[in-house]
Coordinates of C-alpha atoms and ligand atoms in Angstrom, one line a residue:
M1 CA 0.5 0.0 -0.4
E2 CA 2.2 2.9 -1.4
S3 CA 1.1 5.7 1.5
E4 CA 1.0 9.5 1.0
N5 CA 1.7 10.4 4.0
T6 CA 5.1 13.7 4.0
F7 CA 7.6 15.0 6.4
S8 CA 5.4 17.0 6.9
N9 CA 2.0 15.8 8.1
L10 CA 3.6 14.4 10.9
G11 CA 3.9 16.6 12.5
L12 CA 7.7 17.6 11.9
T13 CA 8.8 21.3 12.7
E14 CA 10.4 23.6 10.0
A15 CA 13.7 23.4 11.0
T16 CA 13.4 19.9 10.8
L17 CA 11.3 20.1 7.2
K18 CA 14.7 22.3 6.1
V19 CA 17.1 19.4 7.2
L20 CA 15.5 16.8 5.3
E21 CA 15.6 18.6 2.3
K22 CA 18.7 19.3 2.8
K23 CA 19.9 16.0 3.5
G24 CA 17.4 14.8 0.4
F25 CA 15.4 12.7 2.7
E26 CA 11.3 12.8 0.1
K27 CA 9.6 10.9 2.1
P28 CA 9.7 9.1 5.4
T29 CA 9.3 5.4 5.8
P30 CA 6.7 3.3 6.9
I31 CA 8.8 2.8 9.8
Q32 CA 9.3 6.5 10.3
E33 CA 5.5 7.8 9.4
K34 CA 4.9 5.0 12.3
T35 CA 7.1 5.9 15.4
I36 CA 7.3 9.7 14.4
P37 CA 4.2 10.5 15.5
I38 CA 3.9 8.6 18.4
I39 CA 6.8 10.4 20.5
L40 CA 6.2 13.8 19.4
N41 CA 2.5 13.3 20.4
T42 CA 2.3 10.9 22.8
D43 CA 4.2 10.1 26.5
L44 CA 4.4 5.9 25.5
N45 CA 8.1 4.2 25.6
L46 CA 7.9 2.7 21.7
I47 CA 9.4 -0.9 20.9
G48 CA 10.4 0.0 17.0
Q49 CA 11.5 -3.4 14.5
A50 CA 11.9 -2.8 10.7
Q51 CA 14.9 -4.6 8.7
T52 CA 18.0 -2.7 8.3
G53 CA 18.3 0.7 6.4
T54 CA 14.8 1.0 7.0
G55 CA 15.7 4.8 9.1
K56 CA 15.3 3.2 11.7
T57 CA 18.2 6.5 12.9
A58 CA 15.6 9.4 12.0
A59 CA 12.5 7.2 13.0
F60 CA 13.7 8.0 16.7
G61 CA 16.3 10.8 16.1
L62 CA 14.1 13.3 14.6
P63 CA 10.9 13.1 16.6
V64 CA 13.2 12.8 19.7
I65 CA 15.2 15.8 18.6
E66 CA 11.5 18.0 19.0
K67 CA 10.9 17.0 21.0
I68 CA 13.9 17.6 23.8
D69 CA 14.7 21.5 24.2
N70 CA 18.2 23.3 25.2
G71 CA 18.2 24.3 28.4
G72 CA 20.1 23.3 31.3
N73 CA 23.9 22.1 31.2
H74 CA 22.5 17.8 31.8
V75 CA 22.1 14.6 29.6
K76 CA 18.5 14.0 28.1
V77 CA 19.4 11.9 25.8
L78 CA 21.2 8.4 26.0
I79 CA 21.3 6.6 22.8
L80 CA 23.3 3.2 23.0
S81 CA 24.5 1.4 19.9
P82 CA 26.5 -2.0 18.8
T83 CA 29.5 -0.9 17.7
R84 CA 31.8 1.9 17.5
E85 CA 31.6 2.2 14.0
L86 CA 27.1 2.4 14.3
A87 CA 27.4 5.0 17.0
I88 CA 29.5 7.2 15.0
Q89 CA 26.8 6.3 12.1
V90 CA 23.6 7.4 14.8
S91 CA 25.8 10.0 16.4
D92 CA 26.7 11.5 12.4
E93 CA 23.5 11.3 11.8
M94 CA 21.6 12.7 14.6
N95 CA 24.4 16.0 14.5
T96 CA 22.9 17.0 11.2
F97 CA 19.5 16.7 12.3
V98 CA 19.7 18.7 14.7
G99 CA 20.2 21.6 12.0
S100 CA 21.1 25.0 13.9
R101 CA 19.3 24.5 17.0
K102 CA 21.5 24.3 19.9
L103 CA 21.8 21.0 21.4
R104 CA 25.5 19.3 21.5
V105 CA 26.5 15.2 20.6
A106 CA 28.7 13.5 21.5
T107 CA 29.9 9.9 20.4
L108 CA 31.7 7.5 23.3
Y109 CA 32.3 4.1 22.4
G110 CA 35.6 2.3 24.0
G111 CA 38.8 2.4 22.4
A112 CA 39.1 6.1 22.7
S113 CA 40.5 8.0 23.9
I114 CA 38.8 8.4 27.9
G115 CA 40.7 11.8 28.5
E116 CA 39.1 13.5 25.8
Q117 CA 36.0 11.9 26.2
L118 CA 35.8 13.0 29.6
R119 CA 36.4 17.4 28.6
R120 CA 33.4 16.5 25.9
L121 CA 30.7 15.5 28.9
R122 CA 32.6 18.6 31.0
K123 CA 31.4 21.1 28.8
G124 CA 28.0 19.3 28.6
V125 CA 26.7 17.6 26.2
D126 CA 22.7 16.9 25.0
I127 CA 22.6 13.8 23.6
V128 CA 25.2 11.2 23.9
V129 CA 25.5 8.4 21.5
G130 CA 27.5 5.3 22.7
T131 CA 28.8 1.9 23.1
P132 CA 27.5 0.1 26.6
G133 CA 30.9 -0.6 28.0
R134 CA 32.4 2.5 27.7
L135 CA 29.0 5.0 28.8
L136 CA 29.3 2.2 31.4
D137 CA 33.0 3.4 32.2
H138 CA 31.3 6.6 32.5
I139 CA 28.5 5.4 35.0
R140 CA 30.6 4.0 37.0
R141 CA 33.5 6.8 37.1
G142 CA 30.3 9.9 37.1
S143 CA 31.3 11.6 34.1
L144 CA 27.8 10.5 33.1
M145 CA 24.8 11.8 35.1
L146 CA 21.7 10.7 33.7
G147 CA 19.5 11.6 36.7
K148 CA 17.2 13.7 34.0
L149 CA 17.4 11.7 31.3
D150 CA 14.1 12.4 28.8
F151 CA 15.1 9.5 26.1
L152 CA 17.0 6.6 26.4
I153 CA 17.0 4.9 23.3
L154 CA 18.6 1.3 22.7
D155 CA 19.5 1.2 18.9
E156 CA 20.4 -2.1 16.9
A157 CA 18.9 -3.8 20.1
D158 CA 18.6 -7.4 18.4
E159 CA 23.1 -6.6 18.1
M160 CA 23.3 -5.1 21.0
L161 CA 22.1 -8.8 23.0
N162 CA 24.3 -10.9 20.8
M163 CA 26.8 -9.3 21.6
G164 CA 26.6 -9.9 25.0
F165 CA 25.7 -6.5 26.3
V166 CA 22.7 -7.8 28.6
E167 CA 24.4 -6.9 32.0
D168 CA 25.7 -3.9 30.9
I169 CA 22.6 -2.0 29.1
E170 CA 20.6 -3.6 32.4
E171 CA 22.9 -1.6 34.4
I172 CA 22.7 1.6 32.3
M173 CA 18.7 1.2 32.4
S174 CA 19.0 1.3 36.4
K175 CA 21.1 4.1 36.5
T176 CA 18.4 6.4 34.4
P177 CA 15.4 8.2 36.1
E178 CA 11.8 6.7 36.2
S179 CA 10.3 8.9 34.5
K180 CA 12.3 8.7 31.2
R181 CA 10.7 7.0 28.2
T182 CA 12.9 4.4 26.8
L183 CA 12.5 3.7 22.5
L184 CA 14.3 0.8 21.4
F185 CA 14.4 0.3 18.1
S186 CA 16.0 -3.7 16.6
A187 CA 15.9 -5.7 13.1
T188 CA 14.4 -8.8 14.7
M189 CA 12.3 -9.8 18.2
P190 CA 14.7 -12.9 19.4
E191 CA 12.7 -14.0 22.9
Q192 CA 15.5 -12.3 24.5
I193 CA 14.6 -8.7 23.6
K194 CA 11.0 -9.8 24.5
R195 CA 11.5 -10.6 28.5
M196 CA 13.9 -7.8 28.5
V197 CA 11.2 -5.6 26.9
K198 CA 8.6 -7.2 29.8
K199 CA 10.7 -6.4 32.8
Y200 CA 12.3 -2.9 31.9
I201 CA 9.3 -1.4 30.0
P202 CA 5.8 -0.1 31.1
E203 CA 3.5 1.1 29.2
Y204 CA 4.7 0.4 25.0
E205 CA 3.8 0.8 22.0
M206 CA 4.6 -1.5 19.5
I207 CA 5.2 -0.8 15.6
A208 CA 6.4 -3.9 13.3
V209 CA 6.9 -2.6 10.0
K210 CA 7.1 -6.2 7.8
N211 CA 9.5 -6.7 5.4
K212 CA 7.0 -7.0 2.3
T213 CA 6.3 -2.8 3.0
L214 CA 9.9 -1.2 4.1
T215 CA 12.6 0.3 2.0
T216 CA 9.8 1.3 -1.5
D217 CA 12.6 3.6 -2.1
L218 CA 15.6 2.3 -0.7
T219 CA 17.6 -0.2 -2.8
S220 CA 18.3 -3.5 -0.7
Q221 CA 21.6 -4.1 -1.0
I222 CA 23.2 -7.8 -0.2
Y223 CA 26.4 -9.9 -1.0
F224 CA 27.6 -13.6 -2.2
E225 CA 31.1 -14.9 -1.6
V226 CA 31.6 -16.6 -4.7
R227 CA 35.4 -17.6 -6.2
R228 CA 36.7 -15.7 -9.5
T229 CA 35.7 -19.1 -11.4
E230 CA 32.7 -19.3 -10.2
K231 CA 31.1 -15.4 -11.4
F232 CA 29.6 -16.4 -14.1
D233 CA 27.9 -19.2 -12.8
A234 CA 27.1 -17.9 -10.2
L235 CA 25.2 -14.7 -12.4
S236 CA 23.3 -17.1 -14.6
R237 CA 21.9 -18.4 -11.4
I238 CA 20.8 -15.1 -10.3
I239 CA 18.8 -13.8 -13.9
D240 CA 17.4 -17.5 -13.4
V241 CA 15.7 -17.5 -10.5
E242 CA 14.5 -13.8 -11.2
R243 CA 11.7 -13.7 -14.1
D244 CA 11.7 -10.1 -14.9
F245 CA 15.5 -9.7 -14.3
Y246 CA 16.4 -6.4 -16.4
G247 CA 19.3 -4.9 -14.7
I248 CA 23.4 -4.1 -15.4
V249 CA 26.0 -6.3 -15.1
F250 CA 28.9 -4.5 -13.9
C251 CA 32.6 -5.1 -15.0
R252 CA 35.6 -3.9 -14.7
T253 CA 37.2 -4.1 -17.5
R254 CA 36.1 -3.8 -21.5
L255 CA 38.1 -7.8 -21.4
D256 CA 35.7 -8.3 -18.7
V257 CA 32.4 -6.9 -20.6
D258 CA 32.5 -8.9 -24.0
E259 CA 33.8 -11.8 -21.8
V260 CA 30.5 -11.8 -20.2
N261 CA 28.6 -10.8 -23.1
E262 CA 29.7 -14.1 -24.7
K263 CA 28.5 -16.4 -22.3
L264 CA 25.8 -14.9 -21.3
L265 CA 24.1 -14.8 -25.2
S266 CA 26.1 -18.6 -26.4
R267 CA 23.8 -19.7 -23.2
G268 CA 20.8 -17.7 -24.7
Y269 CA 20.7 -14.9 -23.1
S270 CA 19.4 -12.0 -24.4
A271 CA 22.0 -9.5 -23.6
D272 CA 24.3 -7.3 -25.2
G273 CA 27.7 -5.4 -24.1
L274 CA 28.6 -1.9 -23.5
H275 CA 31.7 -0.5 -23.0
G276 CA 34.2 2.8 -24.2
D277 CA 35.5 0.9 -27.5
I278 CA 32.3 0.9 -28.8
S279 CA 31.3 4.2 -31.3
Q280 CA 28.7 6.2 -30.2
S281 CA 26.8 5.0 -32.7
G282 CA 26.6 1.9 -31.5
R283 CA 26.6 2.5 -27.8
E284 CA 23.1 4.3 -29.0
K285 CA 21.8 1.8 -30.1
I286 CA 22.3 -0.3 -27.5
Y287 CA 21.3 2.3 -24.9
A288 CA 17.8 1.8 -26.7
R289 CA 17.2 -1.9 -27.4
F290 CA 18.1 -1.9 -23.1
K291 CA 15.5 0.9 -22.9
K292 CA 13.1 -1.1 -24.9
K293 CA 13.8 -3.9 -23.2
R294 CA 14.5 -5.8 -26.0
I295 CA 17.3 -6.5 -24.1
N296 CA 17.3 -7.3 -20.6
I297 CA 20.8 -7.7 -19.9
L298 CA 23.3 -5.1 -20.5
V299 CA 27.1 -6.1 -19.7
A300 CA 28.8 -2.9 -19.1
T301 CA 31.7 -0.9 -17.8
D302 CA 31.0 1.8 -15.1
V303 CA 31.5 5.0 -17.5
A304 CA 29.8 3.3 -20.1
A305 CA 26.6 2.5 -18.5
R306 CA 26.9 6.3 -17.5
G307 CA 25.3 7.7 -20.7
L308 CA 22.6 5.4 -20.2
D309 CA 19.2 7.0 -18.3
V310 CA 16.9 3.7 -17.6
Q311 CA 15.3 3.9 -14.2
D312 CA 13.5 1.0 -13.1
L313 CA 15.8 -1.7 -13.0
T314 CA 15.2 -5.1 -11.2
H315 CA 18.6 -5.4 -10.2
V316 CA 22.4 -3.7 -10.3
I317 CA 24.7 -6.7 -10.5
N318 CA 28.2 -6.3 -9.5
Y319 CA 29.8 -8.7 -10.7
S320 CA 32.9 -6.9 -9.8
I321 CA 33.5 -4.9 -7.3
P322 CA 33.0 -1.5 -8.0
Q323 CA 36.6 0.6 -7.7
D324 CA 35.7 2.9 -4.5
P325 CA 32.5 3.7 -2.5
E326 CA 31.0 6.5 -5.3
A327 CA 31.2 4.2 -8.3
Y328 CA 28.9 1.6 -5.8
I329 CA 26.9 4.3 -5.0
H330 CA 27.1 5.4 -8.5
R331 CA 26.4 2.1 -9.9
I332 CA 23.9 0.8 -7.2
G333 CA 21.6 4.2 -7.7
R334 CA 19.6 2.6 -10.7
T335 CA 18.2 0.3 -9.2
G336 CA 14.9 1.5 -6.7
R337 CA 14.5 4.1 -8.0
A338 CA 10.9 5.7 -8.1
G339 CA 9.5 4.2 -5.9
K340 CA 10.6 0.4 -7.0
Q341 CA 12.0 -1.9 -5.1
G342 CA 15.5 -3.6 -6.3
T343 CA 18.2 -5.5 -6.0
A344 CA 21.7 -4.5 -5.9
I345 CA 24.0 -7.8 -6.0
T346 CA 27.8 -7.6 -5.5
F347 CA 30.3 -10.6 -6.0
I348 CA 32.9 -10.7 -3.7
T349 CA 36.3 -12.9 -3.9
P350 CA 38.1 -13.9 -1.2
G351 CA 41.0 -11.8 -2.2
E352 CA 38.7 -8.3 -3.3
Y353 CA 37.2 -8.6 0.5
R354 CA 39.7 -5.5 2.4
Q355 CA 38.1 -3.3 -0.5
F356 CA 34.5 -4.4 0.5
T357 CA 35.0 -3.5 4.0
Q358 CA 36.6 -0.4 2.7
I359 CA 33.4 0.5 0.5
Q360 CA 30.9 -0.6 3.4
R361 CA 32.3 1.5 5.5
I362 CA 33.1 4.3 3.5
A363 CA 30.1 4.2 1.7
K364 CA 28.1 3.9 5.4
T365 CA 25.7 1.5 3.6
K366 CA 25.7 -2.1 5.3
I367 CA 25.3 -4.6 2.7
E368 CA 23.8 -8.2 3.9
K369 CA 25.3 -11.6 3.2
Q370 CA 23.1 -13.9 1.3
E371 CA 23.4 -17.7 0.1
L372 CA 23.0 -18.1 -3.0
P373 CA 19.8 -19.8 -4.9
K374 CA 20.4 -23.5 -4.5
V375 CA 19.9 -26.3 -7.4
E376 CA 16.8 -27.1 -6.2
E377 CA 15.4 -23.5 -5.9
L378 CA 16.4 -23.2 -9.6
L379 CA 15.3 -26.3 -11.1
G380 CA 11.3 -25.3 -9.5
I381 CA 11.8 -22.0 -10.5
K382 CA 12.7 -23.9 -14.1
K383 CA 10.0 -26.0 -14.3
D384 CA 7.7 -23.4 -13.3
S385 CA 8.5 -21.0 -16.4
I386 CA 8.7 -24.1 -18.9
L387 CA 5.1 -24.9 -18.0
A388 CA 4.1 -21.3 -18.2
E389 CA 5.9 -21.1 -21.4
L390 CA 4.5 -24.2 -22.7
S391 CA 0.6 -23.6 -22.2
I392 CA 0.6 -20.2 -23.7
I393 CA 1.1 -21.6 -27.4
S394 CA -2.1 -21.4 -29.3
E395 CA -3.0 -23.2 -32.2
K396 CA -1.6 -21.1 -34.7
E397 CA 1.8 -20.5 -33.0
V398 CA 2.1 -24.4 -34.1
G399 CA 1.6 -24.6 -37.5
D400 CA -1.0 -27.2 -38.7
N401 CA 2.1 -29.5 -39.8
Y402 CA 3.0 -29.4 -36.1
L403 CA -0.7 -30.3 -35.1
N404 CA -0.5 -32.9 -37.4
L405 CA 1.8 -34.9 -36.4
A406 CA 0.9 -34.5 -32.7
S407 CA -3.0 -35.8 -33.7
S408 CA -0.9 -38.5 -35.3
L409 CA 0.8 -39.5 -32.5
L410 CA -1.7 -39.3 -29.7
E411 CA -3.9 -41.9 -32.4
N412 CA -1.7 -44.4 -31.3
S413 CA 0.0 -43.0 -27.3
D414 CA -0.5 -42.7 -24.4
P415 CA -0.9 -38.6 -23.7
Q416 CA 1.3 -38.3 -20.5
I417 CA 4.2 -40.6 -22.1
V418 CA 4.2 -38.6 -25.3
I419 CA 4.7 -34.9 -23.6
A420 CA 7.1 -36.0 -20.8
N421 CA 8.7 -37.4 -23.6
L422 CA 8.7 -34.8 -25.7
I423 CA 9.4 -32.1 -22.5
K424 CA 12.0 -34.5 -21.6
K425 CA 14.0 -33.2 -25.7
A426 CA 13.2 -29.8 -25.6
Y427 CA 14.3 -29.0 -22.3
N428 CA 16.5 -32.0 -20.8
D429 CA 19.7 -29.9 -20.5
E430 CA 18.0 -27.1 -18.9
L431 CA 16.1 -29.5 -16.4
N432 CA 19.3 -32.0 -15.4
E433 CA 20.3 -30.9 -12.3
N434 CA 24.2 -32.1 -12.7
N435 CA 24.3 -29.2 -15.5
Y436 CA 24.4 -27.1 -11.7
Q437 CA 26.7 -27.1 -10.0
E438 CA 26.4 -26.5 -6.4
L439 CA 28.1 -22.8 -5.8
A440 CA 27.4 -23.1 -1.9
K441 CA 29.0 -26.2 -1.2
K442 CA 31.8 -25.1 -2.6
R443 CA 31.9 -21.9 -0.9
N444 CA 32.7 -22.8 2.5
I445 CA 35.9 -22.2 1.7
N446 CA 35.3 -18.4 2.8
V447 CA 36.9 -15.3 3.8
D448 CA 35.6 -15.6 7.6
K449 CA 37.8 -19.1 7.2
A450 CA 40.6 -18.5 5.1
G451 CA 40.1 -14.4 5.4
T452 CA 41.9 -14.1 9.0
T453 CA 45.0 -11.3 9.9
R454 CA 47.0 -12.0 12.9
L455 CA 47.1 -8.4 14.8
F456 CA 49.2 -7.1 16.7
V457 CA 48.7 -5.9 20.6
G458 CA 50.5 -3.8 22.4
L459 CA 50.1 -4.2 25.9
G460 CA 50.9 -7.7 27.6
K461 CA 51.0 -9.3 30.9
K462 CA 53.0 -6.0 32.6
D463 CA 49.8 -4.1 32.0
D464 CA 47.4 -6.4 33.2
M465 CA 46.1 -8.0 29.8
T466 CA 45.5 -11.6 29.7
P467 CA 43.6 -13.9 27.2
P468 CA 40.0 -12.8 29.0
K469 CA 40.6 -9.7 28.6
L470 CA 42.0 -8.9 25.3
V471 CA 38.9 -11.1 23.6
K472 CA 36.9 -8.5 25.5
F473 CA 38.6 -5.4 24.5
I474 CA 38.6 -6.9 20.9
R475 CA 34.8 -7.0 21.8
E476 CA 34.6 -3.5 22.9
N477 CA 36.2 -2.7 19.6
V478 CA 34.6 -4.3 17.0
K479 CA 31.3 -6.9 16.4
L480 CA 32.4 -10.2 16.7
R481 CA 31.2 -13.0 18.3
D482 CA 34.1 -15.1 20.5
S483 CA 34.1 -17.7 18.5
N484 CA 36.2 -15.8 15.9
I485 CA 38.8 -14.4 17.9
D486 CA 41.1 -17.2 18.1
K487 CA 44.6 -18.0 18.8
V488 CA 44.8 -15.3 21.3
Q489 CA 48.6 -15.1 23.4
V490 CA 49.8 -13.0 25.3
F491 CA 53.6 -12.1 26.0
D492 CA 54.9 -9.8 28.3
E493 CA 54.7 -6.6 26.8
F494 CA 52.5 -7.3 23.7
S495 CA 50.0 -9.5 22.7
F496 CA 48.7 -11.5 19.3
V497 CA 45.3 -12.2 18.3
T498 CA 44.2 -14.0 15.6
V499 CA 40.4 -12.0 14.3
P500 CA 38.7 -12.4 10.8
F501 CA 39.7 -10.2 7.5
S502 CA 36.7 -7.3 7.8
E503 CA 37.3 -6.8 11.8
A504 CA 40.6 -6.9 11.4
E505 CA 40.8 -4.3 8.9
E506 CA 38.6 -2.3 11.2
L507 CA 40.2 -2.8 14.0
L508 CA 43.8 -1.5 12.6
Q509 CA 41.6 1.6 11.2
I510 CA 40.1 2.5 14.2
F511 CA 43.8 2.3 15.6
K512 CA 46.0 4.2 13.0
T513 CA 43.8 7.2 13.6
K514 CA 44.2 7.5 17.2
G515 CA 48.2 7.4 17.8
K516 CA 48.5 10.4 15.8
G517 CA 51.9 10.2 14.7
R518 CA 53.1 6.9 17.8
K519 CA 52.9 3.5 17.0
P520 CA 49.1 2.8 16.9
L521 CA 48.3 0.1 19.8
I522 CA 46.9 -3.0 17.4
E523 CA 49.0 -3.9 14.3
K524 CA 49.1 -6.5 11.5
A525 CA 51.7 -8.8 13.3
Q526 CA 54.5 -8.8 11.3
K527 CA 55.1 -12.6 9.9
T528 CA 58.6 -13.2 10.5
T529 CA 57.6 -11.8 14.5
G530 CA 59.5 -13.7 17.5
R531 CA 59.0 -13.4 20.6
S532 CA 61.7 -11.2 21.4
K533 CA 59.5 -8.5 19.1
P534 CA 62.0 -4.8 20.1
R535 CA 60.2 -2.7 22.6
D536 CA 59.2 0.3 20.6
K537 CA 59.7 3.8 23.5
S538 CA 57.1 5.7 21.4
N539 CA 54.6 3.2 22.2
D540 CA 54.6 3.4 25.7
R541 CA 53.6 7.0 25.5
Y542 CA 50.8 6.2 23.6
K543 CA 50.1 3.2 26.3
D544 CA 50.3 6.4 28.6
K545 CA 47.9 8.1 26.8
Y546 CA 45.6 5.5 26.7
K547 CA 45.5 4.7 30.0
D548 CA 44.1 8.0 30.3
K549 CA 47.1 9.5 32.8
S550 CA 45.1 8.0 35.4
R551 CA 46.1 8.1 39.0
S552 CA 46.1 4.9 40.2
K553 CA 47.4 2.9 37.3
S554 CA 46.7 -0.6 38.6
R555 CA 42.8 1.0 38.8
D556 CA 43.0 1.7 35.4
R557 CA 43.7 -1.2 34.1
R558 CA 41.5 -2.6 36.8
D559 CA 38.4 -0.4 34.8
K560 CA 40.3 -0.9 31.9
F561 CA 39.9 -5.1 31.0
K562 CA 38.1 -5.8 34.4
R563 CA 34.5 -6.5 32.5
Ligands
ADP601 P1 18.3 0.9 9.7 O1 18.8 1.6 10.5 O2 17.4 0.8 9.9 O3 19.3 0.3 9.1 P2 19.6 3.8 9.1 O4 18.6 4.9 9.9 O5 20.6 3.9 9.6 O6 18.8 2.7 8.6 O7 19.1 4.5 7.2 C1 19.7 4.1 6.5 C2 20.0 5.4 5.1 O8 18.1 5.6 5.0 C3 21.0 5.9 5.4 O9 21.6 6.5 5.1 C4 19.4 7.4 6.0 O10 20.0 8.6 5.9 C5 18.5 6.8 5.6 N1 17.2 7.4 5.0 C6 16.7 7.4 5.8 N2 14.9 7.8 6.5 C7 15.2 7.8 4.8 C8 14.2 8.6 4.4 N3 12.9 8.9 4.4 N4 14.3 8.9 2.7 C9 15.8 9.0 2.4 N5 16.3 8.3 3.2 C10 16.1 7.8 4.3
MG602 MG1 20.5 1.5 12.9

């Protein structure tokens, strides 16, 4: 059901509408449509459920900013977020919503200098976004006071519980006043959340937006892990299961375009290829054929696709990973326009994982991993489409010649057997499951297992580091299950730990920016590293900073690693 709601008739003020216009938000998403009036016009608590990418941040951020005033020097809104990355995203988004209002937003997460955070808090903030562990540190230190809190927001609640933050969250909740309102947002509602809601959140409104009605304007973004040699099979499988596939397959080079296009043509797909070596007039002919849907697959390089103005693609396939985040955004922007839902699919080979993580980070998008359609599913779809194809043929289309043959056949044979035999002859290749490799099985050698990185951590036994503390420390900075944190070794001066590639990249990034010229606390372990890694003096200074020059070193260490 298409809704006519606009941001202005949800009751948002002029100041907010201006911000939204600047941000390019044209109309509210379904979850926003429902939660904004409740938050604005009632005093109820709220539980909101909608899948990732449906604008949950604005669903609470916009009305909450309207509700609070900028008087008084106390924290009015506390937003709990599962990871540093998400906390930063939310706080960036909150900052844009604030616009010209005099509201100050602070972001507090583990791994960052607590000293700077303390200074920030002392200056006074209205809205705090943070990860549970670090927030609790501040609450315990007395640097974060919640006595006058208006809103407690648990964002991405399912993720927070997955990461084992239940107790932290409960403790934080216990430090907030009765009078505050609690808003909980989550993509899913596992039992654990329901229990928490029952226990801690009285009188709430529950808003759940079903997957189907969401993301009207948003492109759903997914990725598949494939090996280079599997890419083509993966592509044809996707096209096969999507009956009305109408999309662009992006390749990096002219050679890739030609190769993929030729393979598609030889398998009977209706495709064409587009790249810079094709003359202008040739390109225009291809654009026209594609726009008129004479062909439903266009294989193209980024540059060649630029001249193409189509609005209603069902799919964009990143056959080769885009060069940079801008290219990614540009490519996927071609689907899901004009209120239609489109799907952007990216193929990732293990070697491309690093680049992919960067794209996700910089483009600030969440791209969900999915499994390729199974052979069984594919065969089911093939059968359906054969039935459809055969049942619409009219007498005239077949022609007398065939009709006569058919009647003589049927004179002496069982019609079912005759038809079965014909289908077998005509479609044997297509329906023979041996012609499809089960890509899923092979894919299990995936980047998660193969793609790990050994990290050097500049804290050791001398710093009271232990393996459990190191695991905890890693988890304060990136989203990981314990089982993905491997081969922890703690030595006197330093430690080692192995984590999946993408999280390693995240950690390296986090600690790179913090050292400011000094040796980062976390680095890639060197292959040749023996036990005698020379002590780096500059790192000691960093460590001091990391410990916030606390008077009592040991107490500070305890704080840092205890939980
Ligand atoms: P979620 O928390 O549900 O995963 P986010 O709040 O992170 O989703 O929003 C996903 C993206 O959609 C963000 O880039 C956000 O700026 C954008 N967005 C949110 N609401 C709208 C809207 N009404 N129109 C256009 N873009 C929106
Ligand atoms: Mg969110």
